[in-house]
Amino acid sequence: ATRVRCVRHERFHAPCFAMQVAVDPEVLYQVFRHSYSPNAQERRQAEAFLEEAAFQPGLLPALLHVTNAAQEVPIRQAAAI
């Protein structure tokens, strides 16, 4: 399983993060922020997580929420793509 930095617990692990991405736009927003990180490991983990999340139920509404609510243009663009 992919390990990604969990916003809630401030550490890398899979279960909490994987269960929430499809229903929590705030968590999804953080994943997109990590995809733009200067740290290569964080970018790879975020990208791998997004690949796994592609088929999660509720992902599309969360993506739409991020595109409408995000303040940072790169995050909105990433969610829209």
mmCIF file as gemmi writes it, N, C-alpha and C atoms, coordinates in Angstrom:
data_model
loop_
_atom_site.group_PDB
_atom_site.id
_atom_site.type_symbol
_atom_site.label_atom_id
_atom_site.label_alt_id
_atom_site.label_comp_id
_atom_site.label_asym_id
_atom_site.label_entity_id
_atom_site.label_seq_id
_atom_site.pdbx_PDB_ins_code
_atom_site.Cartn_x
_atom_site.Cartn_y
_atom_site.Cartn_z
_atom_site.occupancy
_atom_site.B_iso_or_equiv
_atom_site.pdbx_formal_charge
_atom_site.auth_seq_id
_atom_site.auth_asym_id
_atom_site.pdbx_PDB_model_num
ATOM 1 N N . ALA Axp A 1 ? 0.839 -1.184 0 1 0 ? 1 A 1
ATOM 2 C CA . ALA Axp A 1 ? 0 0 0 1 0 ? 1 A 1
ATOM 3 C C . ALA Axp A 1 ? 0.881 1.243 0 1 0 ? 1 A 1
ATOM 4 N N . THR Axp A 2 ? 0.416 2.256 -0.672 1 0 ? 2 A 1
ATOM 5 C CA . THR Axp A 2 ? 1.152 3.514 -0.723 1 0 ? 2 A 1
ATOM 6 C C . THR Axp A 2 ? 1.034 4.24 0.601 1 0 ? 2 A 1
ATOM 7 N N . ARG Axp A 3 ? 2.139 4.788 1.04 1 0 ? 3 A 1
ATOM 8 C CA . ARG Axp A 3 ? 2.157 5.542 2.296 1 0 ? 3 A 1
ATOM 9 C C . ARG Axp A 3 ? 2.284 7.017 1.937 1 0 ? 3 A 1
ATOM 10 N N . VAL Axp A 4 ? 1.362 7.811 2.426 1 0 ? 4 A 1
ATOM 11 C CA . VAL Axp A 4 ? 1.334 9.235 2.138 1 0 ? 4 A 1
ATOM 12 C C . VAL Axp A 4 ? 1.234 9.982 3.456 1 0 ? 4 A 1
ATOM 13 N N . ARG Axp A 5 ? 1.754 11.184 3.504 1 0 ? 5 A 1
ATOM 14 C CA . ARG Axp A 5 ? 1.706 11.965 4.736 1 0 ? 5 A 1
ATOM 15 C C . ARG Axp A 5 ? 0.258 12.282 5.088 1 0 ? 5 A 1
ATOM 16 N N . CYS Axp A 6 ? -0.157 11.846 6.242 1 0 ? 6 A 1
ATOM 17 C CA . CYS Axp A 6 ? -1.519 12.045 6.718 1 0 ? 6 A 1
ATOM 18 C C . CYS Axp A 6 ? -1.634 13.431 7.351 1 0 ? 6 A 1
ATOM 19 N N . VAL Axp A 7 ? -2.575 14.2 6.881 1 0 ? 7 A 1
ATOM 20 C CA . VAL Axp A 7 ? -2.783 15.543 7.409 1 0 ? 7 A 1
ATOM 21 C C . VAL Axp A 7 ? -3.263 15.471 8.852 1 0 ? 7 A 1
ATOM 22 N N . ARG Axp A 8 ? -4.102 14.521 9.143 1 0 ? 8 A 1
ATOM 23 C CA . ARG Axp A 8 ? -4.67 14.409 10.487 1 0 ? 8 A 1
ATOM 24 C C . ARG Axp A 8 ? -3.634 14.002 11.524 1 0 ? 8 A 1
ATOM 25 N N . HIS Axp A 9 ? -2.77 13.05 11.181 1 0 ? 9 A 1
ATOM 26 C CA . HIS Axp A 9 ? -1.833 12.51 12.17 1 0 ? 9 A 1
ATOM 27 C C . HIS Axp A 9 ? -0.407 13.006 11.988 1 0 ? 9 A 1
ATOM 28 N N . GLU Axp A 10 ? -0.149 13.816 10.971 1 0 ? 10 A 1
ATOM 29 C CA . GLU Axp A 10 ? 1.173 14.393 10.721 1 0 ? 10 A 1
ATOM 30 C C . GLU Axp A 10 ? 2.283 13.34 10.611 1 0 ? 10 A 1
ATOM 31 N N . ARG Axp A 11 ? 1.955 12.236 9.969 1 0 ? 11 A 1
ATOM 32 C CA . ARG Axp A 11 ? 2.965 11.211 9.706 1 0 ? 11 A 1
ATOM 33 C C . ARG Axp A 11 ? 2.55 10.434 8.468 1 0 ? 11 A 1
ATOM 34 N N . PHE Axp A 12 ? 3.452 9.604 7.965 1 0 ? 12 A 1
ATOM 35 C CA . PHE Axp A 12 ? 3.177 8.819 6.776 1 0 ? 12 A 1
ATOM 36 C C . PHE Axp A 12 ? 2.549 7.49 7.161 1 0 ? 12 A 1
ATOM 37 N N . HIS Axp A 13 ? 1.399 7.217 6.591 1 0 ? 13 A 1
ATOM 38 C CA . HIS Axp A 13 ? 0.761 5.914 6.714 1 0 ? 13 A 1
ATOM 39 C C . HIS Axp A 13 ? -0.368 5.82 5.698 1 0 ? 13 A 1
ATOM 40 N N . ALA Axp A 14 ? -0.89 4.645 5.485 1 0 ? 14 A 1
ATOM 41 C CA . ALA Axp A 14 ? -1.884 4.462 4.438 1 0 ? 14 A 1
ATOM 42 C C . ALA Axp A 14 ? -3.336 4.436 4.903 1 0 ? 14 A 1
ATOM 43 N N . PRO Axp A 15 ? -3.725 3.723 5.932 1 0 ? 15 A 1
ATOM 44 C CA . PRO Axp A 15 ? -5.148 3.487 6.174 1 0 ? 15 A 1
ATOM 45 C C . PRO Axp A 15 ? -6.008 4.738 6.313 1 0 ? 15 A 1
ATOM 46 N N . CYS Axp A 16 ? -5.653 5.647 7.154 1 0 ? 16 A 1
ATOM 47 C CA . CYS Axp A 16 ? -6.456 6.842 7.401 1 0 ? 16 A 1
ATOM 48 C C . CYS Axp A 16 ? -6.577 7.663 6.125 1 0 ? 16 A 1
ATOM 49 N N . PHE Axp A 17 ? -5.466 7.876 5.467 1 0 ? 17 A 1
ATOM 50 C CA . PHE Axp A 17 ? -5.43 8.721 4.288 1 0 ? 17 A 1
ATOM 51 C C . PHE Axp A 17 ? -6.243 8.109 3.157 1 0 ? 17 A 1
ATOM 52 N N . ALA Axp A 18 ? -6.065 6.836 2.933 1 0 ? 18 A 1
ATOM 53 C CA . ALA Axp A 18 ? -6.751 6.176 1.83 1 0 ? 18 A 1
ATOM 54 C C . ALA Axp A 18 ? -8.255 6.148 2.038 1 0 ? 18 A 1
ATOM 55 N N . MET Axp A 19 ? -8.704 6.082 3.27 1 0 ? 19 A 1
ATOM 56 C CA . MET Axp A 19 ? -10.125 6.008 3.537 1 0 ? 19 A 1
ATOM 57 C C . MET Axp A 19 ? -10.8 7.363 3.357 1 0 ? 19 A 1
ATOM 58 N N . GLN Axp A 20 ? -10.05 8.466 3.447 1 0 ? 20 A 1
ATOM 59 C CA . GLN Axp A 20 ? -10.678 9.767 3.46 1 0 ? 20 A 1
ATOM 60 C C . GLN Axp A 20 ? -10.574 10.555 2.17 1 0 ? 20 A 1
ATOM 61 N N . VAL Axp A 21 ? -9.694 10.213 1.277 1 0 ? 21 A 1
ATOM 62 C CA . VAL Axp A 21 ? -9.475 11.064 0.114 1 0 ? 21 A 1
ATOM 63 C C . VAL Axp A 21 ? -10.735 11.237 -0.717 1 0 ? 21 A 1
ATOM 64 N N . ALA Axp A 22 ? -11.536 10.197 -0.863 1 0 ? 22 A 1
ATOM 65 C CA . ALA Axp A 22 ? -12.689 10.277 -1.735 1 0 ? 22 A 1
ATOM 66 C C . ALA Axp A 22 ? -13.81 11.117 -1.132 1 0 ? 22 A 1
ATOM 67 N N . VAL Axp A 23 ? -13.853 11.259 0.158 1 0 ? 23 A 1
ATOM 68 C CA . VAL Axp A 23 ? -14.958 11.963 0.783 1 0 ? 23 A 1
ATOM 69 C C . VAL Axp A 23 ? -14.542 13.293 1.399 1 0 ? 23 A 1
ATOM 70 N N . ASP Axp A 24 ? -13.285 13.542 1.573 1 0 ? 24 A 1
ATOM 71 C CA . ASP Axp A 24 ? -12.837 14.757 2.243 1 0 ? 24 A 1
ATOM 72 C C . ASP Axp A 24 ? -12.016 15.629 1.292 1 0 ? 24 A 1
ATOM 73 N N . PRO Axp A 25 ? -12.611 16.684 0.749 1 0 ? 25 A 1
ATOM 74 C CA . PRO Axp A 25 ? -11.87 17.549 -0.17 1 0 ? 25 A 1
ATOM 75 C C . PRO Axp A 25 ? -10.644 18.198 0.466 1 0 ? 25 A 1
ATOM 76 N N . GLU Axp A 26 ? -10.671 18.438 1.772 1 0 ? 26 A 1
ATOM 77 C CA . GLU Axp A 26 ? -9.519 19.048 2.436 1 0 ? 26 A 1
ATOM 78 C C . GLU Axp A 26 ? -8.299 18.123 2.384 1 0 ? 26 A 1
ATOM 79 N N . VAL Axp A 27 ? -8.531 16.837 2.56 1 0 ? 27 A 1
ATOM 80 C CA . VAL Axp A 27 ? -7.438 15.869 2.466 1 0 ? 27 A 1
ATOM 81 C C . VAL Axp A 27 ? -6.939 15.806 1.032 1 0 ? 27 A 1
ATOM 82 N N . LEU Axp A 28 ? -7.858 15.799 0.09 1 0 ? 28 A 1
ATOM 83 C CA . LEU Axp A 28 ? -7.477 15.781 -1.314 1 0 ? 28 A 1
ATOM 84 C C . LEU Axp A 28 ? -6.665 17.031 -1.678 1 0 ? 28 A 1
ATOM 85 N N . TYR Axp A 29 ? -7.052 18.177 -1.133 1 0 ? 29 A 1
ATOM 86 C CA . TYR Axp A 29 ? -6.308 19.42 -1.335 1 0 ? 29 A 1
ATOM 87 C C . TYR Axp A 29 ? -4.863 19.253 -0.864 1 0 ? 29 A 1
ATOM 88 N N . GLN Axp A 30 ? -4.68 18.65 0.302 1 0 ? 30 A 1
ATOM 89 C CA . GLN Axp A 30 ? -3.327 18.434 0.825 1 0 ? 30 A 1
ATOM 90 C C . GLN Axp A 30 ? -2.519 17.5 -0.072 1 0 ? 30 A 1
ATOM 91 N N . VAL Axp A 31 ? -3.169 16.501 -0.64 1 0 ? 31 A 1
ATOM 92 C CA . VAL Axp A 31 ? -2.479 15.596 -1.563 1 0 ? 31 A 1
ATOM 93 C C . VAL Axp A 31 ? -1.962 16.385 -2.761 1 0 ? 31 A 1
ATOM 94 N N . PHE Axp A 32 ? -2.8 17.264 -3.31 1 0 ? 32 A 1
ATOM 95 C CA . PHE Axp A 32 ? -2.351 18.081 -4.44 1 0 ? 32 A 1
ATOM 96 C C . PHE Axp A 32 ? -1.229 19.027 -4.038 1 0 ? 32 A 1
ATOM 97 N N . ARG Axp A 33 ? -1.261 19.558 -2.827 1 0 ? 33 A 1
ATOM 98 C CA . ARG Axp A 33 ? -0.155 20.408 -2.358 1 0 ? 33 A 1
ATOM 99 C C . ARG Axp A 33 ? 1.14 19.605 -2.321 1 0 ? 33 A 1
ATOM 100 N N . HIS Axp A 34 ? 1.075 18.354 -1.871 1 0 ? 34 A 1
ATOM 101 C CA . HIS Axp A 34 ? 2.269 17.507 -1.826 1 0 ? 34 A 1
ATOM 102 C C . HIS Axp A 34 ? 2.743 17.165 -3.233 1 0 ? 34 A 1
ATOM 103 N N . SER Axp A 35 ? 1.833 17.135 -4.199 1 0 ? 35 A 1
ATOM 104 C CA . SER Axp A 35 ? 2.254 16.824 -5.566 1 0 ? 35 A 1
ATOM 105 C C . SER Axp A 35 ? 3.109 17.934 -6.159 1 0 ? 35 A 1
ATOM 106 N N . TYR Axp A 36 ? 3.091 19.128 -5.554 1 0 ? 36 A 1
ATOM 107 C CA . TYR Axp A 36 ? 3.928 20.25 -5.987 1 0 ? 36 A 1
ATOM 108 C C . TYR Axp A 36 ? 5.106 20.484 -5.052 1 0 ? 36 A 1
ATOM 109 N N . SER Axp A 37 ? 5.345 19.571 -4.135 1 0 ? 37 A 1
ATOM 110 C CA . SER Axp A 37 ? 6.408 19.723 -3.15 1 0 ? 37 A 1
ATOM 111 C C . SER Axp A 37 ? 7.785 19.684 -3.815 1 0 ? 37 A 1
ATOM 112 N N . PRO Axp A 38 ? 8.755 20.442 -3.3 1 0 ? 38 A 1
ATOM 113 C CA . PRO Axp A 38 ? 10.123 20.325 -3.8 1 0 ? 38 A 1
ATOM 114 C C . PRO Axp A 38 ? 10.776 18.999 -3.39 1 0 ? 38 A 1
ATOM 115 N N . ASN Axp A 39 ? 10.191 18.318 -2.404 1 0 ? 39 A 1
ATOM 116 C CA . ASN Axp A 39 ? 10.691 17.032 -1.939 1 0 ? 39 A 1
ATOM 117 C C . ASN Axp A 39 ? 10.206 15.941 -2.898 1 0 ? 39 A 1
ATOM 118 N N . ALA Axp A 40 ? 11.132 15.28 -3.576 1 0 ? 40 A 1
ATOM 119 C CA . ALA Axp A 40 ? 10.781 14.276 -4.584 1 0 ? 40 A 1
ATOM 120 C C . ALA Axp A 40 ? 9.991 13.113 -3.99 1 0 ? 40 A 1
ATOM 121 N N . GLN Axp A 41 ? 10.325 12.71 -2.784 1 0 ? 41 A 1
ATOM 122 C CA . GLN Axp A 41 ? 9.615 11.595 -2.161 1 0 ? 41 A 1
ATOM 123 C C . GLN Axp A 41 ? 8.148 11.958 -1.907 1 0 ? 41 A 1
ATOM 124 N N . GLU Axp A 42 ? 7.886 13.159 -1.418 1 0 ? 42 A 1
ATOM 125 C CA . GLU Axp A 42 ? 6.505 13.603 -1.197 1 0 ? 42 A 1
ATOM 126 C C . GLU Axp A 42 ? 5.734 13.65 -2.504 1 0 ? 42 A 1
ATOM 127 N N . ARG Axp A 43 ? 6.38 14.135 -3.567 1 0 ? 43 A 1
ATOM 128 C CA . ARG Axp A 43 ? 5.714 14.18 -4.883 1 0 ? 43 A 1
ATOM 129 C C . ARG Axp A 43 ? 5.358 12.792 -5.364 1 0 ? 43 A 1
ATOM 130 N N . ARG Axp A 44 ? 6.302 11.864 -5.273 1 0 ? 44 A 1
ATOM 131 C CA . ARG Axp A 44 ? 6.043 10.492 -5.725 1 0 ? 44 A 1
ATOM 132 C C . ARG Axp A 44 ? 4.913 9.852 -4.931 1 0 ? 44 A 1
ATOM 133 N N . GLN Axp A 45 ? 4.911 10.064 -3.625 1 0 ? 45 A 1
ATOM 134 C CA . GLN Axp A 45 ? 3.861 9.487 -2.788 1 0 ? 45 A 1
ATOM 135 C C . GLN Axp A 45 ? 2.497 10.08 -3.125 1 0 ? 45 A 1
ATOM 136 N N . ALA Axp A 46 ? 2.449 11.372 -3.336 1 0 ? 46 A 1
ATOM 137 C CA . ALA Axp A 46 ? 1.18 12.008 -3.696 1 0 ? 46 A 1
ATOM 138 C C . ALA Axp A 46 ? 0.687 11.508 -5.044 1 0 ? 46 A 1
ATOM 139 N N . GLU Axp A 47 ? 1.585 11.404 -6.004 1 0 ? 47 A 1
ATOM 140 C CA . GLU Axp A 47 ? 1.206 10.922 -7.33 1 0 ? 47 A 1
ATOM 141 C C . GLU Axp A 47 ? 0.732 9.475 -7.28 1 0 ? 47 A 1
ATOM 142 N N . ALA Axp A 48 ? 1.418 8.641 -6.52 1 0 ? 48 A 1
ATOM 143 C CA . ALA Axp A 48 ? 0.997 7.244 -6.383 1 0 ? 48 A 1
ATOM 144 C C . ALA Axp A 48 ? -0.369 7.162 -5.704 1 0 ? 48 A 1
ATOM 145 N N . PHE Axp A 49 ? -0.569 8.001 -4.713 1 0 ? 49 A 1
ATOM 146 C CA . PHE Axp A 49 ? -1.855 7.992 -4.031 1 0 ? 49 A 1
ATOM 147 C C . PHE Axp A 49 ? -2.976 8.415 -4.971 1 0 ? 49 A 1
ATOM 148 N N . LEU Axp A 50 ? -2.737 9.434 -5.782 1 0 ? 50 A 1
ATOM 149 C CA . LEU Axp A 50 ? -3.757 9.89 -6.721 1 0 ? 50 A 1
ATOM 150 C C . LEU Axp A 50 ? -4.092 8.811 -7.739 1 0 ? 50 A 1
ATOM 151 N N . GLU Axp A 51 ? -3.093 8.043 -8.153 1 0 ? 51 A 1
ATOM 152 C CA . GLU Axp A 51 ? -3.36 6.929 -9.067 1 0 ? 51 A 1
ATOM 153 C C . GLU Axp A 51 ? -4.261 5.898 -8.416 1 0 ? 51 A 1
ATOM 154 N N . GLU Axp A 52 ? -4.001 5.58 -7.159 1 0 ? 52 A 1
ATOM 155 C CA . GLU Axp A 52 ? -4.822 4.603 -6.441 1 0 ? 52 A 1
ATOM 156 C C . GLU Axp A 52 ? -6.225 5.138 -6.169 1 0 ? 52 A 1
ATOM 157 N N . ALA Axp A 53 ? -6.334 6.429 -5.959 1 0 ? 53 A 1
ATOM 158 C CA . ALA Axp A 53 ? -7.621 7.033 -5.61 1 0 ? 53 A 1
ATOM 159 C C . ALA Axp A 53 ? -8.518 7.24 -6.826 1 0 ? 53 A 1
ATOM 160 N N . ALA Axp A 54 ? -7.997 7.013 -8.004 1 0 ? 54 A 1
ATOM 161 C CA . ALA Axp A 54 ? -8.745 7.301 -9.228 1 0 ? 54 A 1
ATOM 162 C C . ALA Axp A 54 ? -10.105 6.612 -9.28 1 0 ? 54 A 1
ATOM 163 N N . PHE Axp A 55 ? -10.244 5.474 -8.621 1 0 ? 55 A 1
ATOM 164 C CA . PHE Axp A 55 ? -11.496 4.73 -8.697 1 0 ? 55 A 1
ATOM 165 C C . PHE Axp A 55 ? -12.273 4.736 -7.386 1 0 ? 55 A 1
ATOM 166 N N . GLN Axp A 56 ? -11.908 5.617 -6.465 1 0 ? 56 A 1
ATOM 167 C CA . GLN Axp A 56 ? -12.611 5.7 -5.182 1 0 ? 56 A 1
ATOM 168 C C . GLN Axp A 56 ? -13.968 6.364 -5.383 1 0 ? 56 A 1
ATOM 169 N N . PRO Axp A 57 ? -15.005 5.841 -4.738 1 0 ? 57 A 1
ATOM 170 C CA . PRO Axp A 57 ? -16.307 6.501 -4.834 1 0 ? 57 A 1
ATOM 171 C C . PRO Axp A 57 ? -16.252 7.876 -4.166 1 0 ? 57 A 1
ATOM 172 N N . GLY Axp A 58 ? -16.886 8.848 -4.78 1 0 ? 58 A 1
ATOM 173 C CA . GLY Axp A 58 ? -16.916 10.188 -4.223 1 0 ? 58 A 1
ATOM 174 C C . GLY Axp A 58 ? -15.746 11.057 -4.628 1 0 ? 58 A 1
ATOM 175 N N . LEU Axp A 59 ? -14.846 10.531 -5.438 1 0 ? 59 A 1
ATOM 176 C CA . LEU Axp A 59 ? -13.67 11.311 -5.822 1 0 ? 59 A 1
ATOM 177 C C . LEU Axp A 59 ? -14.062 12.519 -6.677 1 0 ? 59 A 1
ATOM 178 N N . LEU Axp A 60 ? -14.951 12.324 -7.637 1 0 ? 60 A 1
ATOM 179 C CA . LEU Axp A 60 ? -15.327 13.43 -8.524 1 0 ? 60 A 1
ATOM 180 C C . LEU Axp A 60 ? -15.915 14.622 -7.762 1 0 ? 60 A 1
ATOM 181 N N . PRO Axp A 61 ? -16.871 14.424 -6.847 1 0 ? 61 A 1
ATOM 182 C CA . PRO Axp A 61 ? -17.365 15.58 -6.09 1 0 ? 61 A 1
ATOM 183 C C . PRO Axp A 61 ? -16.26 16.275 -5.282 1 0 ? 61 A 1
ATOM 184 N N . ALA Axp A 62 ? -15.336 15.492 -4.734 1 0 ? 62 A 1
ATOM 185 C CA . ALA Axp A 62 ? -14.231 16.088 -3.966 1 0 ? 62 A 1
ATOM 186 C C . ALA Axp A 62 ? -13.327 16.904 -4.888 1 0 ? 62 A 1
ATOM 187 N N . LEU Axp A 63 ? -13.063 16.4 -6.083 1 0 ? 63 A 1
ATOM 188 C CA . LEU Axp A 63 ? -12.244 17.144 -7.047 1 0 ? 63 A 1
ATOM 189 C C . LEU Axp A 63 ? -12.928 18.454 -7.437 1 0 ? 63 A 1
ATOM 190 N N . LEU Axp A 64 ? -14.225 18.387 -7.678 1 0 ? 64 A 1
ATOM 191 C CA . LEU Axp A 64 ? -14.956 19.605 -8.037 1 0 ? 64 A 1
ATOM 192 C C . LEU Axp A 64 ? -14.921 20.622 -6.907 1 0 ? 64 A 1
ATOM 193 N N . HIS Axp A 65 ? -15.015 20.137 -5.694 1 0 ? 65 A 1
ATOM 194 C CA . HIS Axp A 65 ? -14.948 21.04 -4.547 1 0 ? 65 A 1
ATOM 195 C C . HIS Axp A 65 ? -13.579 21.728 -4.476 1 0 ? 65 A 1
ATOM 196 N N . VAL Axp A 66 ? -12.516 20.971 -4.694 1 0 ? 66 A 1
ATOM 197 C CA . VAL Axp A 66 ? -11.166 21.548 -4.661 1 0 ? 66 A 1
ATOM 198 C C . VAL Axp A 66 ? -11.004 22.576 -5.779 1 0 ? 66 A 1
ATOM 199 N N . THR Axp A 67 ? -11.518 22.285 -6.975 1 0 ? 67 A 1
ATOM 200 C CA . THR Axp A 67 ? -11.374 23.248 -8.081 1 0 ? 67 A 1
ATOM 201 C C . THR Axp A 67 ? -12.124 24.542 -7.798 1 0 ? 67 A 1
ATOM 202 N N . ASN Axp A 68 ? -13.206 24.474 -7.059 1 0 ? 68 A 1
ATOM 203 C CA . ASN Axp A 68 ? -13.993 25.677 -6.752 1 0 ? 68 A 1
ATOM 204 C C . ASN Axp A 68 ? -13.512 26.404 -5.506 1 0 ? 68 A 1
ATOM 205 N N . ALA Axp A 69 ? -12.93 25.692 -4.554 1 0 ? 69 A 1
ATOM 206 C CA . ALA Axp A 69 ? -12.616 26.282 -3.253 1 0 ? 69 A 1
ATOM 207 C C . ALA Axp A 69 ? -11.146 26.63 -3.045 1 0 ? 69 A 1
ATOM 208 N N . ALA Axp A 70 ? -10.255 26.018 -3.79 1 0 ? 70 A 1
ATOM 209 C CA . ALA Axp A 70 ? -8.821 26.22 -3.553 1 0 ? 70 A 1
ATOM 210 C C . ALA Axp A 70 ? -8.405 27.649 -3.883 1 0 ? 70 A 1
ATOM 211 N N . GLN Axp A 71 ? -7.59 28.217 -3.021 1 0 ? 71 A 1
ATOM 212 C CA . GLN Axp A 71 ? -7.068 29.571 -3.228 1 0 ? 71 A 1
ATOM 213 C C . GLN Axp A 71 ? -5.88 29.561 -4.195 1 0 ? 71 A 1
ATOM 214 N N . GLU Axp A 72 ? -5.098 28.504 -4.148 1 0 ? 72 A 1
ATOM 215 C CA . GLU Axp A 72 ? -3.878 28.432 -4.948 1 0 ? 72 A 1
ATOM 216 C C . GLU Axp A 72 ? -4.197 27.925 -6.358 1 0 ? 72 A 1
ATOM 217 N N . VAL Axp A 73 ? -3.818 28.7 -7.351 1 0 ? 73 A 1
ATOM 218 C CA . VAL Axp A 73 ? -4.108 28.356 -8.747 1 0 ? 73 A 1
ATOM 219 C C . VAL Axp A 73 ? -3.523 27.001 -9.146 1 0 ? 73 A 1
ATOM 220 N N . PRO Axp A 74 ? -2.262 26.673 -8.796 1 0 ? 74 A 1
ATOM 221 C CA . PRO Axp A 74 ? -1.746 25.352 -9.194 1 0 ? 74 A 1
ATOM 222 C C . PRO Axp A 74 ? -2.557 24.188 -8.616 1 0 ? 74 A 1
ATOM 223 N N . ILE Axp A 75 ? -3.094 24.352 -7.421 1 0 ? 75 A 1
ATOM 224 C CA . ILE Axp A 75 ? -3.902 23.293 -6.82 1 0 ? 75 A 1
ATOM 225 C C . ILE Axp A 75 ? -5.214 23.161 -7.587 1 0 ? 75 A 1
ATOM 226 N N . ARG Axp A 76 ? -5.847 24.271 -7.908 1 0 ? 76 A 1
ATOM 227 C CA . ARG Axp A 76 ? -7.094 24.238 -8.678 1 0 ? 76 A 1
ATOM 228 C C . ARG Axp A 76 ? -6.864 23.614 -10.039 1 0 ? 76 A 1
ATOM 229 N N . GLN Axp A 77 ? -5.77 23.96 -10.679 1 0 ? 77 A 1
ATOM 230 C CA . GLN Axp A 77 ? -5.464 23.415 -11.996 1 0 ? 77 A 1
ATOM 231 C C . GLN Axp A 77 ? -5.222 21.915 -11.919 1 0 ? 77 A 1
ATOM 232 N N . ALA Axp A 78 ? -4.48 21.478 -10.917 1 0 ? 78 A 1
ATOM 233 C CA . ALA Axp A 78 ? -4.195 20.039 -10.769 1 0 ? 78 A 1
ATOM 234 C C . ALA Axp A 78 ? -5.485 19.268 -10.546 1 0 ? 78 A 1
ATOM 235 N N . ALA Axp A 79 ? -6.375 19.783 -9.731 1 0 ? 79 A 1
ATOM 236 C CA . ALA Axp A 79 ? -7.646 19.098 -9.464 1 0 ? 79 A 1
ATOM 237 C C . ALA Axp A 79 ? -8.513 19.064 -10.713 1 0 ? 79 A 1
ATOM 238 N N . ALA Axp A 80 ? -8.462 20.116 -11.518 1 0 ? 80 A 1
ATOM 239 C CA . ALA Axp A 80 ? -9.265 20.17 -12.731 1 0 ? 80 A 1
ATOM 240 C C . ALA Axp A 80 ? -8.766 19.181 -13.789 1 0 ? 80 A 1
ATOM 241 N N . ILE Axp A 81 ? -7.473 18.978 -13.831 1 0 ? 81 A 1
ATOM 242 C CA . ILE Axp A 81 ? -6.893 18.057 -14.818 1 0 ? 81 A 1
ATOM 243 C C . ILE Axp A 81 ? -7.182 16.641 -14.41 1 0 ? 81 A 1
